[in-house]
């Protein structure tokens, strides 16, 4: 416990940033045809809020995350972090992708150190890498290569690689999508406690309604492509949440209805 | 892809009867070791049993050496337990030693004793040994010249190929200009440049270095390029969101990710550069193993040719072993790399 407390201290508690997505539209050129993916999306996320984005497969949620990360500029509209326009990637907004995409040629420790190394501050900040690995409970695997890790462990390393940068906004692109259901449930609980302790703003894309309701303050439901906001639902339940909560079950039925799945429920 | 080497072979009949006493319990007369010893004994005997049909002064020396080797094999395989890893390795290779002994016996009988194979095209073992004992200085000079030429050309070619490959893979602009040139010139065998190279370059040595570098550079360039081009964009996305600058993306993402391809290129380049080295030495450079081969042929010194060939194959194999060692060291993170 002491080690964990120290680990948290080393990853200084960075307060989350606010995120404003203002009238954003985006499209892709595929074989000379314009394929619209986002249609006039506006979302305001308060500092420290946990927002889940739900929607049918391929509707453009992940594209929205790429825009938030600054990996691409939007075709129309603007995105701001704490009022500052987003023009490119920045370690204050870190993405955890569906695949862990660890660098196979680096040990766990060096994978986690990637961000600090890229920013040229690794030499003075090595303790932060140790702390982040400690935080996700993989200290014994610091010298393992990625191919020696299980899927859940690899995704934990990816999480540590993001958290070591003290992100103000953590962008989660279906980070638990490929894990088995048991690992998934464990990591959902871990994610909640990490978020509660660190105070970052979280933006999560998921297909799993239950996951969204278990984790998020707000669930935003998107329509089919091009994605439009269909509903913005506040989940006003204290943490840690109970999966059998009657109110959550009610919300779940409502959201599945919005996604056009009411016939089955 | 499974590959096999002699060290993987399972020794047959490795266990013999153990003695009563503690000391003797440690001694296992291995059947394969004993058989290998007998084969070498047979080789030695075959040297002495019949008279030579030609004049070879080293026959007796070879026989004595064979006896010593035979005794060594039997002794070492019997006491393998005390010799640790070396002993275990020898024990594993005993079947190969047996085969080698039988081959040498057959070779000796078929050439020096009964002349089943026509002389002088098929010299006996002792005449090749004679080359190593009597013509050593010239052979060593040739080895040194070849190694120097090969190393220089190979390193220049590998470095140039690597840099070109990374540049093409990374920059569209460089790719636009270099790719057509590469497509036009690359597939041309480097030896086709030989006549031009030898009169445009100031010395035959620099011309050969250029040709070896060319032969090495092409595969290294193409494979480095394809390695860099095939790096998953997800790696770049990850690095960029973590604050990586372009130089970091090239040095810490693209190059390490492309390294497995680069080593395939280095391996292929090594193979084709050997070919160019030998041809260049035969035609232009008046030194090196290629030249030695040519010279030996001119004098109908066939034993010298075989001797040089054996040395050459040891050198080439050694170079590839070295390359694979370096690769294994740098690419430990890969699963299931091919053993050499």
Short mmCIF file of N, CA, C and O in Angstrom, two decimals, chain B residues 132-212:
data_model
loop_
_atom_site.label_atom_id
_atom_site.label_comp_id
_atom_site.label_asym_id
_atom_site.label_seq_id
_atom_site.Cartn_x
_atom_site.Cartn_y
_atom_site.Cartn_z
N UNK B 132 48.54 -26.58 -47.33
CA UNK B 132 48.45 -25.78 -46.11
C UNK B 132 49.79 -25.69 -45.39
O UNK B 132 50.09 -24.69 -44.76
N UNK B 133 50.61 -26.73 -45.47
CA UNK B 133 51.88 -26.67 -44.76
C UNK B 133 52.95 -25.95 -45.58
O UNK B 133 53.76 -25.22 -45.03
N UNK B 134 52.94 -26.14 -46.90
CA UNK B 134 54.06 -25.62 -47.70
C UNK B 134 53.76 -24.29 -48.37
O UNK B 134 54.67 -23.55 -48.71
N UNK B 135 52.46 -24.01 -48.61
CA UNK B 135 52.14 -22.78 -49.33
C UNK B 135 51.39 -21.79 -48.44
O UNK B 135 50.64 -20.95 -48.91
N UNK B 136 51.60 -21.94 -47.13
CA UNK B 136 50.82 -21.16 -46.18
C UNK B 136 50.97 -19.64 -46.35
O UNK B 136 49.96 -18.93 -46.37
N UNK B 137 52.20 -19.11 -46.48
CA UNK B 137 52.31 -17.65 -46.55
C UNK B 137 51.50 -17.05 -47.69
O UNK B 137 50.78 -16.06 -47.50
N UNK B 138 51.57 -17.67 -48.86
CA UNK B 138 50.85 -17.13 -50.01
C UNK B 138 49.34 -17.20 -49.76
O UNK B 138 48.59 -16.27 -50.06
N UNK B 139 48.90 -18.32 -49.17
CA UNK B 139 47.48 -18.50 -48.89
C UNK B 139 46.99 -17.47 -47.87
O UNK B 139 45.93 -16.87 -48.03
N UNK B 140 47.80 -17.25 -46.84
CA UNK B 140 47.41 -16.28 -45.81
C UNK B 140 47.35 -14.87 -46.39
O UNK B 140 46.43 -14.10 -46.06
N UNK B 141 48.33 -14.54 -47.24
CA UNK B 141 48.29 -13.23 -47.89
C UNK B 141 46.99 -13.07 -48.67
O UNK B 141 46.36 -12.00 -48.64
N UNK B 142 46.61 -14.14 -49.36
CA UNK B 142 45.38 -14.09 -50.16
C UNK B 142 44.16 -13.90 -49.28
O UNK B 142 43.26 -13.11 -49.59
N UNK B 143 44.13 -14.64 -48.17
CA UNK B 143 43.01 -14.51 -47.24
C UNK B 143 42.91 -13.08 -46.74
O UNK B 143 41.83 -12.46 -46.74
N UNK B 144 44.06 -12.53 -46.36
CA UNK B 144 44.08 -11.17 -45.82
C UNK B 144 43.57 -10.16 -46.86
O UNK B 144 42.75 -9.29 -46.55
N UNK B 145 44.05 -10.32 -48.10
CA UNK B 145 43.64 -9.40 -49.16
C UNK B 145 42.13 -9.50 -49.39
O UNK B 145 41.43 -8.48 -49.52
N UNK B 146 41.62 -10.74 -49.42
CA UNK B 146 40.18 -10.93 -49.66
C UNK B 146 39.36 -10.32 -48.54
O UNK B 146 38.37 -9.62 -48.78
N UNK B 147 39.77 -10.59 -47.30
CA UNK B 147 39.00 -10.09 -46.15
C UNK B 147 38.98 -8.56 -46.16
O UNK B 147 37.93 -7.94 -45.94
N UNK B 148 40.14 -7.96 -46.46
CA UNK B 148 40.21 -6.49 -46.47
C UNK B 148 39.28 -5.91 -47.52
O UNK B 148 38.52 -4.98 -47.26
N UNK B 149 39.36 -6.47 -48.72
CA UNK B 149 38.53 -5.97 -49.81
C UNK B 149 37.05 -6.16 -49.50
O UNK B 149 36.24 -5.24 -49.65
N UNK B 150 36.73 -7.35 -49.02
CA UNK B 150 35.33 -7.69 -48.73
C UNK B 150 34.77 -6.78 -47.63
O UNK B 150 33.69 -6.21 -47.78
N UNK B 151 35.52 -6.62 -46.54
CA UNK B 151 35.02 -5.82 -45.42
C UNK B 151 34.77 -4.38 -45.84
O UNK B 151 33.71 -3.82 -45.56
N UNK B 152 35.76 -3.81 -46.55
CA UNK B 152 35.62 -2.41 -46.98
C UNK B 152 34.38 -2.23 -47.84
O UNK B 152 33.52 -1.39 -47.56
N UNK B 153 34.28 -3.04 -48.88
CA UNK B 153 33.16 -2.92 -49.81
C UNK B 153 31.83 -3.18 -49.14
O UNK B 153 30.86 -2.45 -49.34
N UNK B 154 31.83 -4.21 -48.30
CA UNK B 154 30.56 -4.58 -47.67
C UNK B 154 30.06 -3.49 -46.74
O UNK B 154 28.89 -3.13 -46.77
N UNK B 155 30.97 -2.94 -45.94
CA UNK B 155 30.52 -1.92 -44.99
C UNK B 155 30.06 -0.65 -45.70
O UNK B 155 29.05 -0.05 -45.34
N UNK B 156 30.80 -0.27 -46.74
CA UNK B 156 30.37 0.91 -47.50
C UNK B 156 29.00 0.66 -48.12
O UNK B 156 28.08 1.48 -48.00
N UNK B 157 28.84 -0.50 -48.74
CA UNK B 157 27.58 -0.82 -49.39
C UNK B 157 26.42 -0.92 -48.41
O UNK B 157 25.33 -0.41 -48.65
N UNK B 158 26.69 -1.58 -47.26
CA UNK B 158 25.62 -1.76 -46.27
C UNK B 158 25.19 -0.40 -45.71
O UNK B 158 24.00 -0.12 -45.58
N UNK B 159 26.18 0.45 -45.40
CA UNK B 159 25.85 1.76 -44.83
C UNK B 159 25.08 2.61 -45.84
O UNK B 159 24.04 3.20 -45.52
N UNK B 160 25.59 2.64 -47.09
CA UNK B 160 24.91 3.43 -48.11
C UNK B 160 23.51 2.90 -48.37
O UNK B 160 22.55 3.67 -48.48
N UNK B 161 23.40 1.57 -48.44
CA UNK B 161 22.10 0.97 -48.71
C UNK B 161 21.10 1.26 -47.60
O UNK B 161 19.95 1.58 -47.84
N UNK B 162 21.59 1.17 -46.36
CA UNK B 162 20.73 1.42 -45.21
C UNK B 162 20.21 2.86 -45.23
O UNK B 162 19.01 3.10 -45.10
N UNK B 163 21.15 3.81 -45.45
CA UNK B 163 20.74 5.22 -45.45
C UNK B 163 19.78 5.51 -46.60
O UNK B 163 18.76 6.19 -46.43
N UNK B 164 20.10 4.96 -47.78
CA UNK B 164 19.21 5.19 -48.93
C UNK B 164 17.84 4.58 -48.65
O UNK B 164 16.81 5.21 -48.91
N UNK B 165 17.83 3.36 -48.12
CA UNK B 165 16.56 2.69 -47.85
C UNK B 165 15.70 3.47 -46.87
O UNK B 165 14.50 3.65 -47.10
N UNK B 166 16.31 3.95 -45.79
CA UNK B 166 15.55 4.73 -44.81
C UNK B 166 15.02 6.01 -45.45
O UNK B 166 13.86 6.37 -45.27
N UNK B 167 15.87 6.66 -46.27
CA UNK B 167 15.44 7.92 -46.90
C UNK B 167 14.26 7.69 -47.84
O UNK B 167 13.29 8.44 -47.84
N UNK B 168 14.36 6.63 -48.66
CA UNK B 168 13.26 6.37 -49.60
C UNK B 168 11.99 6.02 -48.83
O UNK B 168 10.90 6.46 -49.17
N UNK B 169 12.16 5.19 -47.80
CA UNK B 169 11.00 4.76 -47.03
C UNK B 169 10.34 5.92 -46.30
O UNK B 169 9.14 5.93 -46.09
N UNK B 170 11.14 6.89 -45.92
CA UNK B 170 10.62 7.95 -45.09
C UNK B 170 10.11 9.13 -45.91
O UNK B 170 9.06 9.69 -45.61
N UNK B 171 10.89 9.52 -46.92
CA UNK B 171 10.57 10.76 -47.62
C UNK B 171 10.03 10.49 -49.02
O UNK B 171 10.67 9.82 -49.83
N UNK B 172 8.86 11.03 -49.30
CA UNK B 172 8.27 10.90 -50.61
C UNK B 172 9.15 11.55 -51.68
O UNK B 172 9.30 11.02 -52.79
N UNK B 173 9.75 12.69 -51.34
CA UNK B 173 10.59 13.42 -52.30
C UNK B 173 11.79 12.60 -52.71
O UNK B 173 12.08 12.46 -53.91
N UNK B 174 12.48 12.03 -51.73
CA UNK B 174 13.64 11.20 -52.04
C UNK B 174 13.20 9.99 -52.85
O UNK B 174 13.83 9.60 -53.84
N UNK B 175 12.08 9.41 -52.44
CA UNK B 175 11.57 8.24 -53.14
C UNK B 175 11.30 8.54 -54.61
O UNK B 175 11.64 7.75 -55.49
N UNK B 176 10.74 9.72 -54.88
CA UNK B 176 10.41 10.10 -56.25
C UNK B 176 11.64 10.06 -57.14
O UNK B 176 11.59 9.61 -58.28
N UNK B 177 12.77 10.56 -56.63
CA UNK B 177 13.97 10.64 -57.45
C UNK B 177 14.80 9.36 -57.43
O UNK B 177 15.39 8.98 -58.44
N UNK B 178 14.85 8.72 -56.29
CA UNK B 178 15.78 7.58 -56.17
C UNK B 178 15.15 6.28 -56.68
O UNK B 178 15.82 5.44 -57.26
N UNK B 179 13.85 6.14 -56.46
CA UNK B 179 13.21 4.88 -56.82
C UNK B 179 13.41 4.47 -58.29
O UNK B 179 13.82 3.35 -58.57
N UNK B 180 13.17 5.38 -59.25
CA UNK B 180 13.40 4.99 -60.65
C UNK B 180 14.84 4.57 -60.93
O UNK B 180 15.09 3.61 -61.66
N UNK B 181 15.78 5.30 -60.33
CA UNK B 181 17.19 4.96 -60.54
C UNK B 181 17.46 3.56 -60.00
O UNK B 181 18.12 2.73 -60.64
N UNK B 182 16.91 3.30 -58.82
CA UNK B 182 17.09 2.00 -58.18
C UNK B 182 16.49 0.89 -59.04
O UNK B 182 17.09 -0.17 -59.23
N UNK B 183 15.32 1.16 -59.59
CA UNK B 183 14.67 0.15 -60.42
C UNK B 183 15.45 -0.12 -61.68
O UNK B 183 15.46 -1.24 -62.19
N UNK B 184 16.07 0.92 -62.22
CA UNK B 184 16.79 0.80 -63.49
C UNK B 184 18.14 0.12 -63.30
O UNK B 184 18.53 -0.75 -64.07
N UNK B 185 18.84 0.52 -62.25
CA UNK B 185 20.22 0.07 -62.07
C UNK B 185 20.33 -1.14 -61.15
O UNK B 185 21.15 -2.02 -61.37
N UNK B 186 19.47 -1.18 -60.14
CA UNK B 186 19.58 -2.21 -59.11
C UNK B 186 19.64 -3.64 -59.62
O UNK B 186 20.55 -4.40 -59.23
N UNK B 187 18.72 -4.06 -60.48
CA UNK B 187 18.71 -5.46 -60.89
C UNK B 187 19.90 -5.87 -61.75
O UNK B 187 20.15 -7.06 -61.94
N UNK B 188 20.62 -4.90 -62.29
CA UNK B 188 21.81 -5.21 -63.09
C UNK B 188 22.85 -5.92 -62.20
O UNK B 188 23.19 -5.40 -61.16
N UNK B 189 23.33 -7.10 -62.62
CA UNK B 189 24.35 -7.75 -61.79
C UNK B 189 25.57 -6.85 -61.66
O UNK B 189 26.02 -6.27 -62.67
N UNK B 190 26.11 -6.76 -60.46
CA UNK B 190 27.24 -5.85 -60.24
C UNK B 190 28.42 -6.22 -61.12
O UNK B 190 29.21 -5.36 -61.53
N UNK B 191 28.54 -7.51 -61.45
CA UNK B 191 29.68 -7.94 -62.28
C UNK B 191 29.62 -7.36 -63.69
O UNK B 191 30.63 -7.26 -64.37
N UNK B 192 28.40 -6.96 -64.13
CA UNK B 192 28.29 -6.36 -65.46
C UNK B 192 29.03 -5.03 -65.55
O UNK B 192 29.42 -4.59 -66.63
N UNK B 193 29.24 -4.39 -64.41
CA UNK B 193 29.97 -3.11 -64.37
C UNK B 193 31.47 -3.32 -64.44
O UNK B 193 32.22 -2.35 -64.56
N UNK B 194 31.90 -4.55 -64.32
CA UNK B 194 33.32 -4.83 -64.14
C UNK B 194 34.22 -4.16 -65.17
O UNK B 194 35.14 -3.42 -64.79
N UNK B 195 33.96 -4.34 -66.47
CA UNK B 195 34.87 -3.74 -67.46
C UNK B 195 34.93 -2.22 -67.31
O UNK B 195 36.02 -1.63 -67.33
N UNK B 196 33.75 -1.59 -67.12
CA UNK B 196 33.74 -0.13 -66.99
C UNK B 196 34.47 0.29 -65.73
O UNK B 196 35.31 1.19 -65.74
N UNK B 197 34.14 -0.41 -64.63
CA UNK B 197 34.72 -0.02 -63.34
C UNK B 197 36.24 -0.08 -63.39
O UNK B 197 36.92 0.80 -62.85
N UNK B 198 36.77 -1.11 -64.07
CA UNK B 198 38.23 -1.26 -64.02
C UNK B 198 38.99 -0.21 -64.81
O UNK B 198 40.15 0.02 -64.54
N UNK B 199 38.35 0.43 -65.79
CA UNK B 199 39.13 1.52 -66.41
C UNK B 199 38.69 2.91 -65.97
O UNK B 199 39.37 3.87 -66.23
N UNK B 200 37.55 3.06 -65.27
CA UNK B 200 37.19 4.39 -64.78
C UNK B 200 37.75 4.66 -63.39
O UNK B 200 38.01 5.82 -63.05
N UNK B 201 37.96 3.62 -62.60
CA UNK B 201 38.48 3.85 -61.25
C UNK B 201 40.00 3.92 -61.28
O UNK B 201 40.63 3.27 -62.12
N UNK B 202 40.59 4.70 -60.36
CA UNK B 202 42.04 4.86 -60.36
C UNK B 202 42.79 3.55 -60.11
O UNK B 202 43.90 3.37 -60.62
N UNK B 203 42.22 2.64 -59.30
CA UNK B 203 42.92 1.39 -59.04
C UNK B 203 41.94 0.24 -59.10
O UNK B 203 40.73 0.44 -58.95
N UNK B 204 42.47 -0.95 -59.31
CA UNK B 204 41.58 -2.11 -59.37
C UNK B 204 40.98 -2.36 -58.00
O UNK B 204 39.88 -2.88 -57.88
N UNK B 205 41.72 -1.95 -56.95
CA UNK B 205 41.20 -2.14 -55.60
C UNK B 205 39.96 -1.27 -55.37
O UNK B 205 38.93 -1.74 -54.88
N UNK B 206 40.03 0.01 -55.77
CA UNK B 206 38.87 0.88 -55.56
C UNK B 206 37.71 0.45 -56.46
O UNK B 206 36.55 0.53 -56.05
N UNK B 207 38.04 -0.04 -57.66
CA UNK B 207 36.98 -0.51 -58.55
C UNK B 207 36.24 -1.69 -57.91
O UNK B 207 35.01 -1.76 -57.92
N UNK B 208 37.02 -2.63 -57.34
CA UNK B 208 36.40 -3.80 -56.73
C UNK B 208 35.59 -3.41 -55.50
O UNK B 208 34.50 -3.96 -55.26
N UNK B 209 36.13 -2.49 -54.71
CA UNK B 209 35.39 -2.02 -53.54
C UNK B 209 34.04 -1.47 -53.97
O UNK B 209 32.99 -1.76 -53.38
N UNK B 210 34.07 -0.67 -55.04
CA UNK B 210 32.83 -0.09 -55.56
C UNK B 210 31.84 -1.19 -55.97
O UNK B 210 30.66 -1.13 -55.64
N UNK B 211 32.35 -2.20 -56.67
CA UNK B 211 31.46 -3.26 -57.15
C UNK B 211 30.87 -4.08 -56.01
O UNK B 211 29.69 -4.42 -56.02
N UNK B 212 31.69 -4.36 -55.01
CA UNK B 212 31.20 -5.11 -53.85
C UNK B 212 30.15 -4.28 -53.11
O UNK B 212 29.10 -4.78 -52.70
#
